[in-house]
CSV table of C-alpha atoms and ligand atoms in Angstrom, one decimal:
chain,number,residue,atom,x,y,z
E,1,UNK,CA,146.6,146.8,18.5
E,2,UNK,CA,145.8,148.9,15.5
E,3,UNK,CA,142.5,150.5,15.2
E,4,UNK,CA,141.9,148.4,12.1
E,5,UNK,CA,141.9,145.2,14.2
E,6,UNK,CA,140.1,146.6,17.2
E,7,UNK,CA,136.9,144.6,17.6
E,8,UNK,CA,133.6,146.5,17.9
E,9,UNK,CA,131.8,146.3,21.3
E,10,UNK,CA,129.3,143.9,19.7
E,11,UNK,CA,132.2,141.5,19.0
E,12,UNK,CA,133.2,141.5,22.6
E,13,UNK,CA,129.5,141.0,23.6
E,14,UNK,CA,129.2,138.1,21.1
E,15,UNK,CA,132.3,136.4,22.6
E,16,UNK,CA,131.1,137.0,26.2
E,17,UNK,CA,127.8,135.3,25.4
E,18,UNK,CA,129.7,132.5,23.7
E,19,UNK,CA,132.0,132.1,26.7
E,20,UNK,CA,128.9,131.7,28.9
E,21,UNK,CA,127.4,129.2,26.5
E,22,UNK,CA,130.7,127.3,26.4
E,23,UNK,CA,130.8,127.0,30.2
E,24,UNK,CA,127.2,126.1,30.5
E,25,UNK,CA,127.2,123.4,27.8
E,26,UNK,CA,130.4,121.8,29.1
E,27,UNK,CA,129.1,121.7,32.6
E,28,UNK,CA,125.9,120.1,31.5
E,29,UNK,CA,127.9,117.2,29.9
E,30,UNK,CA,129.8,116.7,33.2
E,31,UNK,CA,126.5,116.9,35.1
E,32,UNK,CA,125.0,114.2,32.9
E,33,UNK,CA,127.7,111.8,34.1
E,34,UNK,CA,127.3,112.5,37.8
E,35,UNK,CA,124.8,109.7,38.4
E,36,UNK,CA,127.2,107.2,36.8
E,37,UNK,CA,129.9,105.2,38.6
E,38,UNK,CA,133.4,104.9,37.0
E,39,UNK,CA,132.4,101.4,36.0
E,40,UNK,CA,129.2,102.7,34.4
E,41,UNK,CA,131.3,105.1,32.3
E,42,UNK,CA,133.2,102.2,30.8
E,43,UNK,CA,130.1,100.2,29.6
E,44,UNK,CA,129.7,99.7,25.9
E,45,UNK,CA,126.7,97.6,25.2
E,46,UNK,CA,127.0,97.2,21.4
E,47,UNK,CA,129.4,98.3,18.6
E,48,UNK,CA,127.4,101.3,17.6
E,49,UNK,CA,127.3,102.7,21.2
E,50,UNK,CA,130.2,104.4,23.0
E,51,UNK,CA,131.2,104.4,26.6
E,52,UNK,CA,130.3,107.6,28.5
E,53,UNK,CA,134.0,108.2,29.1
E,54,UNK,CA,134.6,108.2,25.3
E,55,UNK,CA,131.9,110.8,24.8
E,56,UNK,CA,133.6,113.0,27.4
E,57,UNK,CA,137.0,112.7,25.8
E,58,UNK,CA,135.7,113.1,22.3
E,59,UNK,CA,133.8,116.4,22.9
E,60,UNK,CA,136.9,117.7,24.5
E,61,UNK,CA,139.1,116.5,21.6
E,62,UNK,CA,136.9,118.6,19.3
E,63,UNK,CA,137.7,121.9,21.0
E,64,UNK,CA,141.4,121.1,21.3
E,65,UNK,CA,141.8,119.9,17.8
E,66,UNK,CA,139.7,122.4,15.9
E,67,UNK,CA,140.0,125.5,18.0
E,68,UNK,CA,143.0,125.4,20.3
E,69,UNK,CA,145.3,123.8,17.7
E,70,UNK,CA,144.4,126.4,15.2
E,71,UNK,CA,144.1,129.6,17.2
E,72,UNK,CA,146.2,129.1,20.4
E,73,UNK,CA,149.7,130.5,20.3
E,74,UNK,CA,152.3,127.9,21.6
E,75,UNK,CA,149.7,125.2,21.2
E,76,UNK,CA,150.7,121.9,22.8
E,77,UNK,CA,148.3,118.9,23.1
E,78,UNK,CA,147.1,117.8,26.4
E,79,UNK,CA,148.3,114.3,25.7
E,80,UNK,CA,149.8,113.4,22.3
E,81,UNK,CA,148.8,109.8,22.7
E,82,UNK,CA,145.1,110.8,22.6
E,83,UNK,CA,145.4,111.5,18.9
E,84,UNK,CA,145.3,107.8,18.3
E,85,UNK,CA,142.2,107.4,20.5
E,86,UNK,CA,140.1,110.4,19.4
E,87,UNK,CA,141.8,111.7,16.3
E,88,UNK,CA,145.3,112.9,15.8
E,89,UNK,CA,147.7,115.4,17.3
E,90,UNK,CA,151.1,116.7,16.5
E,91,UNK,CA,153.8,117.5,18.9
E,92,UNK,CA,154.5,121.2,19.5
E,93,UNK,CA,156.6,123.0,21.9
E,94,UNK,CA,155.9,126.0,24.0
E,95,UNK,CA,154.4,127.1,27.3
E,96,UNK,CA,151.1,125.5,28.2
E,97,UNK,CA,148.2,127.4,29.6
E,98,UNK,CA,146.6,125.9,32.7
E,99,UNK,CA,144.8,123.1,31.0
E,100,UNK,CA,141.3,123.6,32.2
E,101,UNK,CA,141.4,127.3,31.2
E,102,UNK,CA,142.7,127.0,27.7
E,103,UNK,CA,139.4,127.5,25.8
E,104,UNK,CA,138.3,130.3,28.0
E,105,UNK,CA,141.7,132.0,27.5
E,106,UNK,CA,141.3,131.6,23.8
E,107,UNK,CA,137.8,133.1,23.8
E,108,UNK,CA,139.1,136.1,25.9
E,109,UNK,CA,141.9,136.7,23.5
E,110,UNK,CA,139.6,136.7,20.4
E,111,UNK,CA,140.0,140.4,20.1
E,112,UNK,CA,143.6,139.9,19.1
E,113,UNK,CA,142.5,138.0,16.0
E,114,UNK,CA,141.8,139.5,12.6
E,115,UNK,CA,138.2,139.8,11.5
E,116,UNK,CA,138.3,136.6,9.4
E,117,UNK,CA,139.8,134.5,12.2
E,118,UNK,CA,137.4,136.0,14.7
E,119,UNK,CA,134.5,134.9,12.6
E,120,UNK,CA,136.0,131.4,12.1
E,121,UNK,CA,136.5,131.1,15.9
E,122,UNK,CA,132.9,132.1,16.5
E,123,UNK,CA,131.6,129.6,13.9
E,124,UNK,CA,133.8,126.7,15.2
E,125,UNK,CA,132.9,127.5,18.8
E,126,UNK,CA,129.2,127.4,17.9
E,127,UNK,CA,129.7,124.2,16.0
E,128,UNK,CA,131.6,122.6,18.9
E,129,UNK,CA,128.8,123.5,21.3
E,130,UNK,CA,126.2,121.9,19.0
E,131,UNK,CA,128.5,118.9,18.6
E,132,UNK,CA,128.7,118.6,22.4
E,133,UNK,CA,124.9,118.8,22.8
E,134,UNK,CA,124.5,116.1,20.2
E,135,UNK,CA,126.9,113.9,22.2
E,136,UNK,CA,124.9,114.7,25.4
E,137,UNK,CA,121.9,113.1,23.7
E,138,UNK,CA,124.1,110.2,22.6
E,139,UNK,CA,125.7,109.8,26.0
E,140,UNK,CA,122.2,109.3,27.6
E,141,UNK,CA,121.0,107.1,24.8
E,142,UNK,CA,124.1,104.8,25.0
E,143,UNK,CA,124.1,104.5,28.8
E,144,UNK,CA,120.4,103.8,29.0
E,145,UNK,CA,120.8,101.1,26.4
E,146,UNK,CA,123.7,99.6,28.4
E,147,UNK,CA,121.8,99.7,31.7
E,148,UNK,CA,118.8,98.1,29.9
E,149,UNK,CA,121.0,95.0,29.2
E,150,UNK,CA,121.5,94.5,32.9
E,151,UNK,CA,118.8,92.1,34.3
E,152,UNK,CA,118.5,94.3,37.4
E,153,UNK,CA,117.5,97.2,35.1
E,154,UNK,CA,119.2,99.9,37.2
E,155,UNK,CA,117.9,103.4,36.7
E,156,UNK,CA,120.2,105.9,35.1
E,157,UNK,CA,119.4,108.4,37.9
E,158,UNK,CA,116.8,108.9,40.6
E,159,UNK,CA,116.6,112.6,39.7
E,160,UNK,CA,117.3,114.3,36.4
E,161,UNK,CA,120.8,115.7,37.0
E,162,UNK,CA,120.5,119.0,35.1
E,163,UNK,CA,118.9,122.1,36.3
E,164,UNK,CA,115.2,122.3,35.7
E,165,UNK,CA,114.0,123.2,32.3
E,166,UNK,CA,110.8,125.1,31.4
E,167,UNK,CA,109.6,123.7,28.1
E,168,UNK,CA,107.0,125.5,26.0
E,169,UNK,CA,103.6,123.7,25.7
E,170,UNK,CA,103.6,120.8,23.3
E,171,UNK,CA,101.5,121.4,20.2
E,172,UNK,CA,101.0,120.2,16.7
E,173,UNK,CA,102.6,122.0,13.7
E,174,UNK,CA,100.9,121.5,10.4
E,175,UNK,CA,103.1,121.5,7.3
E,176,UNK,CA,101.5,121.7,3.8
E,177,UNK,CA,103.9,119.3,2.1
E,178,UNK,CA,104.8,119.5,-1.6
E,179,UNK,CA,108.0,119.7,-3.5
E,180,UNK,CA,110.9,121.0,-1.6
E,181,UNK,CA,114.7,121.0,-1.4
E,182,UNK,CA,116.6,119.0,1.2
E,183,UNK,CA,120.3,119.4,1.9
E,184,UNK,CA,123.0,122.0,2.5
E,185,UNK,CA,122.8,125.2,0.4
E,186,UNK,CA,126.0,127.3,0.9
E,187,UNK,CA,124.3,130.5,0.0
E,188,UNK,CA,121.7,130.0,2.7
E,189,UNK,CA,123.6,127.9,5.3
E,190,UNK,CA,127.3,129.0,5.0
E,191,UNK,CA,130.2,127.0,3.8
E,192,UNK,CA,130.2,124.3,6.4
E,193,UNK,CA,128.0,121.2,6.2
E,194,UNK,CA,128.1,117.7,7.7
E,195,UNK,CA,128.7,115.0,5.1
E,196,UNK,CA,125.1,113.7,5.5
E,197,UNK,CA,123.7,117.1,4.6
E,198,UNK,CA,124.8,116.9,1.0
E,199,UNK,CA,123.9,116.6,-1.9
E,200,UNK,CA,121.0,119.0,-2.0
E,201,UNK,CA,118.1,117.4,-3.8
E,202,UNK,CA,114.5,117.8,-4.5
E,203,UNK,CA,111.9,115.7,-2.6
E,204,UNK,CA,108.2,115.4,-2.4
E,205,UNK,CA,106.7,115.4,1.1
E,206,UNK,CA,103.0,114.7,1.7
E,207,UNK,CA,101.2,117.1,4.1
E,208,UNK,CA,101.8,116.2,7.7
E,209,UNK,CA,101.7,117.4,11.3
E,210,UNK,CA,104.5,117.1,13.7
E,211,UNK,CA,104.6,117.6,17.5
E,212,UNK,CA,106.6,120.6,18.5
E,213,UNK,CA,107.1,123.2,21.2
E,214,UNK,CA,106.5,126.7,19.9
E,215,UNK,CA,109.0,129.4,20.6
E,216,UNK,CA,106.2,132.0,20.6
E,217,UNK,CA,107.4,133.8,17.5
E,218,UNK,CA,105.3,134.4,14.4
E,219,UNK,CA,106.3,131.0,13.1
E,220,UNK,CA,103.7,129.7,15.5
E,221,UNK,CA,101.0,130.2,12.8
E,222,UNK,CA,99.6,126.8,12.0
E,223,UNK,CA,100.1,125.4,15.5
E,224,UNK,CA,97.2,124.0,17.3
E,225,UNK,CA,97.0,122.9,20.9
E,226,UNK,CA,97.7,119.3,21.6
R,301,LIG,FE1,131.4,113.6,17.4
């Protein structure tokens, strides 16, 4: 490796933290399905909901399609037929990494990428983790709706399956309202946006309060105890 492409220690540190976040987030998704039987995982209670097994496959599809396919040398899809189910794949040839280790192997090899690709990998990995957390919420919402359709009203779980969380105290955040801008601004937010975040437009919002859990930073000004 040339000194030009040698990552700084902070890059290695960034990717080490991302690798931990990746492992933690993916494990949380699996843990959320632990209270469910295989039959529960197939339930779809309405057209707008998805079975738990689809959420599991879809969040995995994201990493394979948008990260492994782009950055992994000798990429080959886990199963080419999944493209029809979760998006699309192409057939490639080459040696496969052990399947469950492919993303961790890619993160470990980030130092071999150029600066631009390293940044893209970091951005896409962060996006993929946020996408997976979004689907964790959807998974719970969908399965609780499905179980609510059952006359016996079975509980999703007797105990919350994830490790204990320690939320900050709930409080009220006052916002002054007024004219503001909503929507994605590339100069502020970077180039990526979801389609429902455009077009940027001006809105008037009346003064309001919203419940929130303060992070303890200076933005806490304006918070009052619930
Ligand atoms: Fe999605």
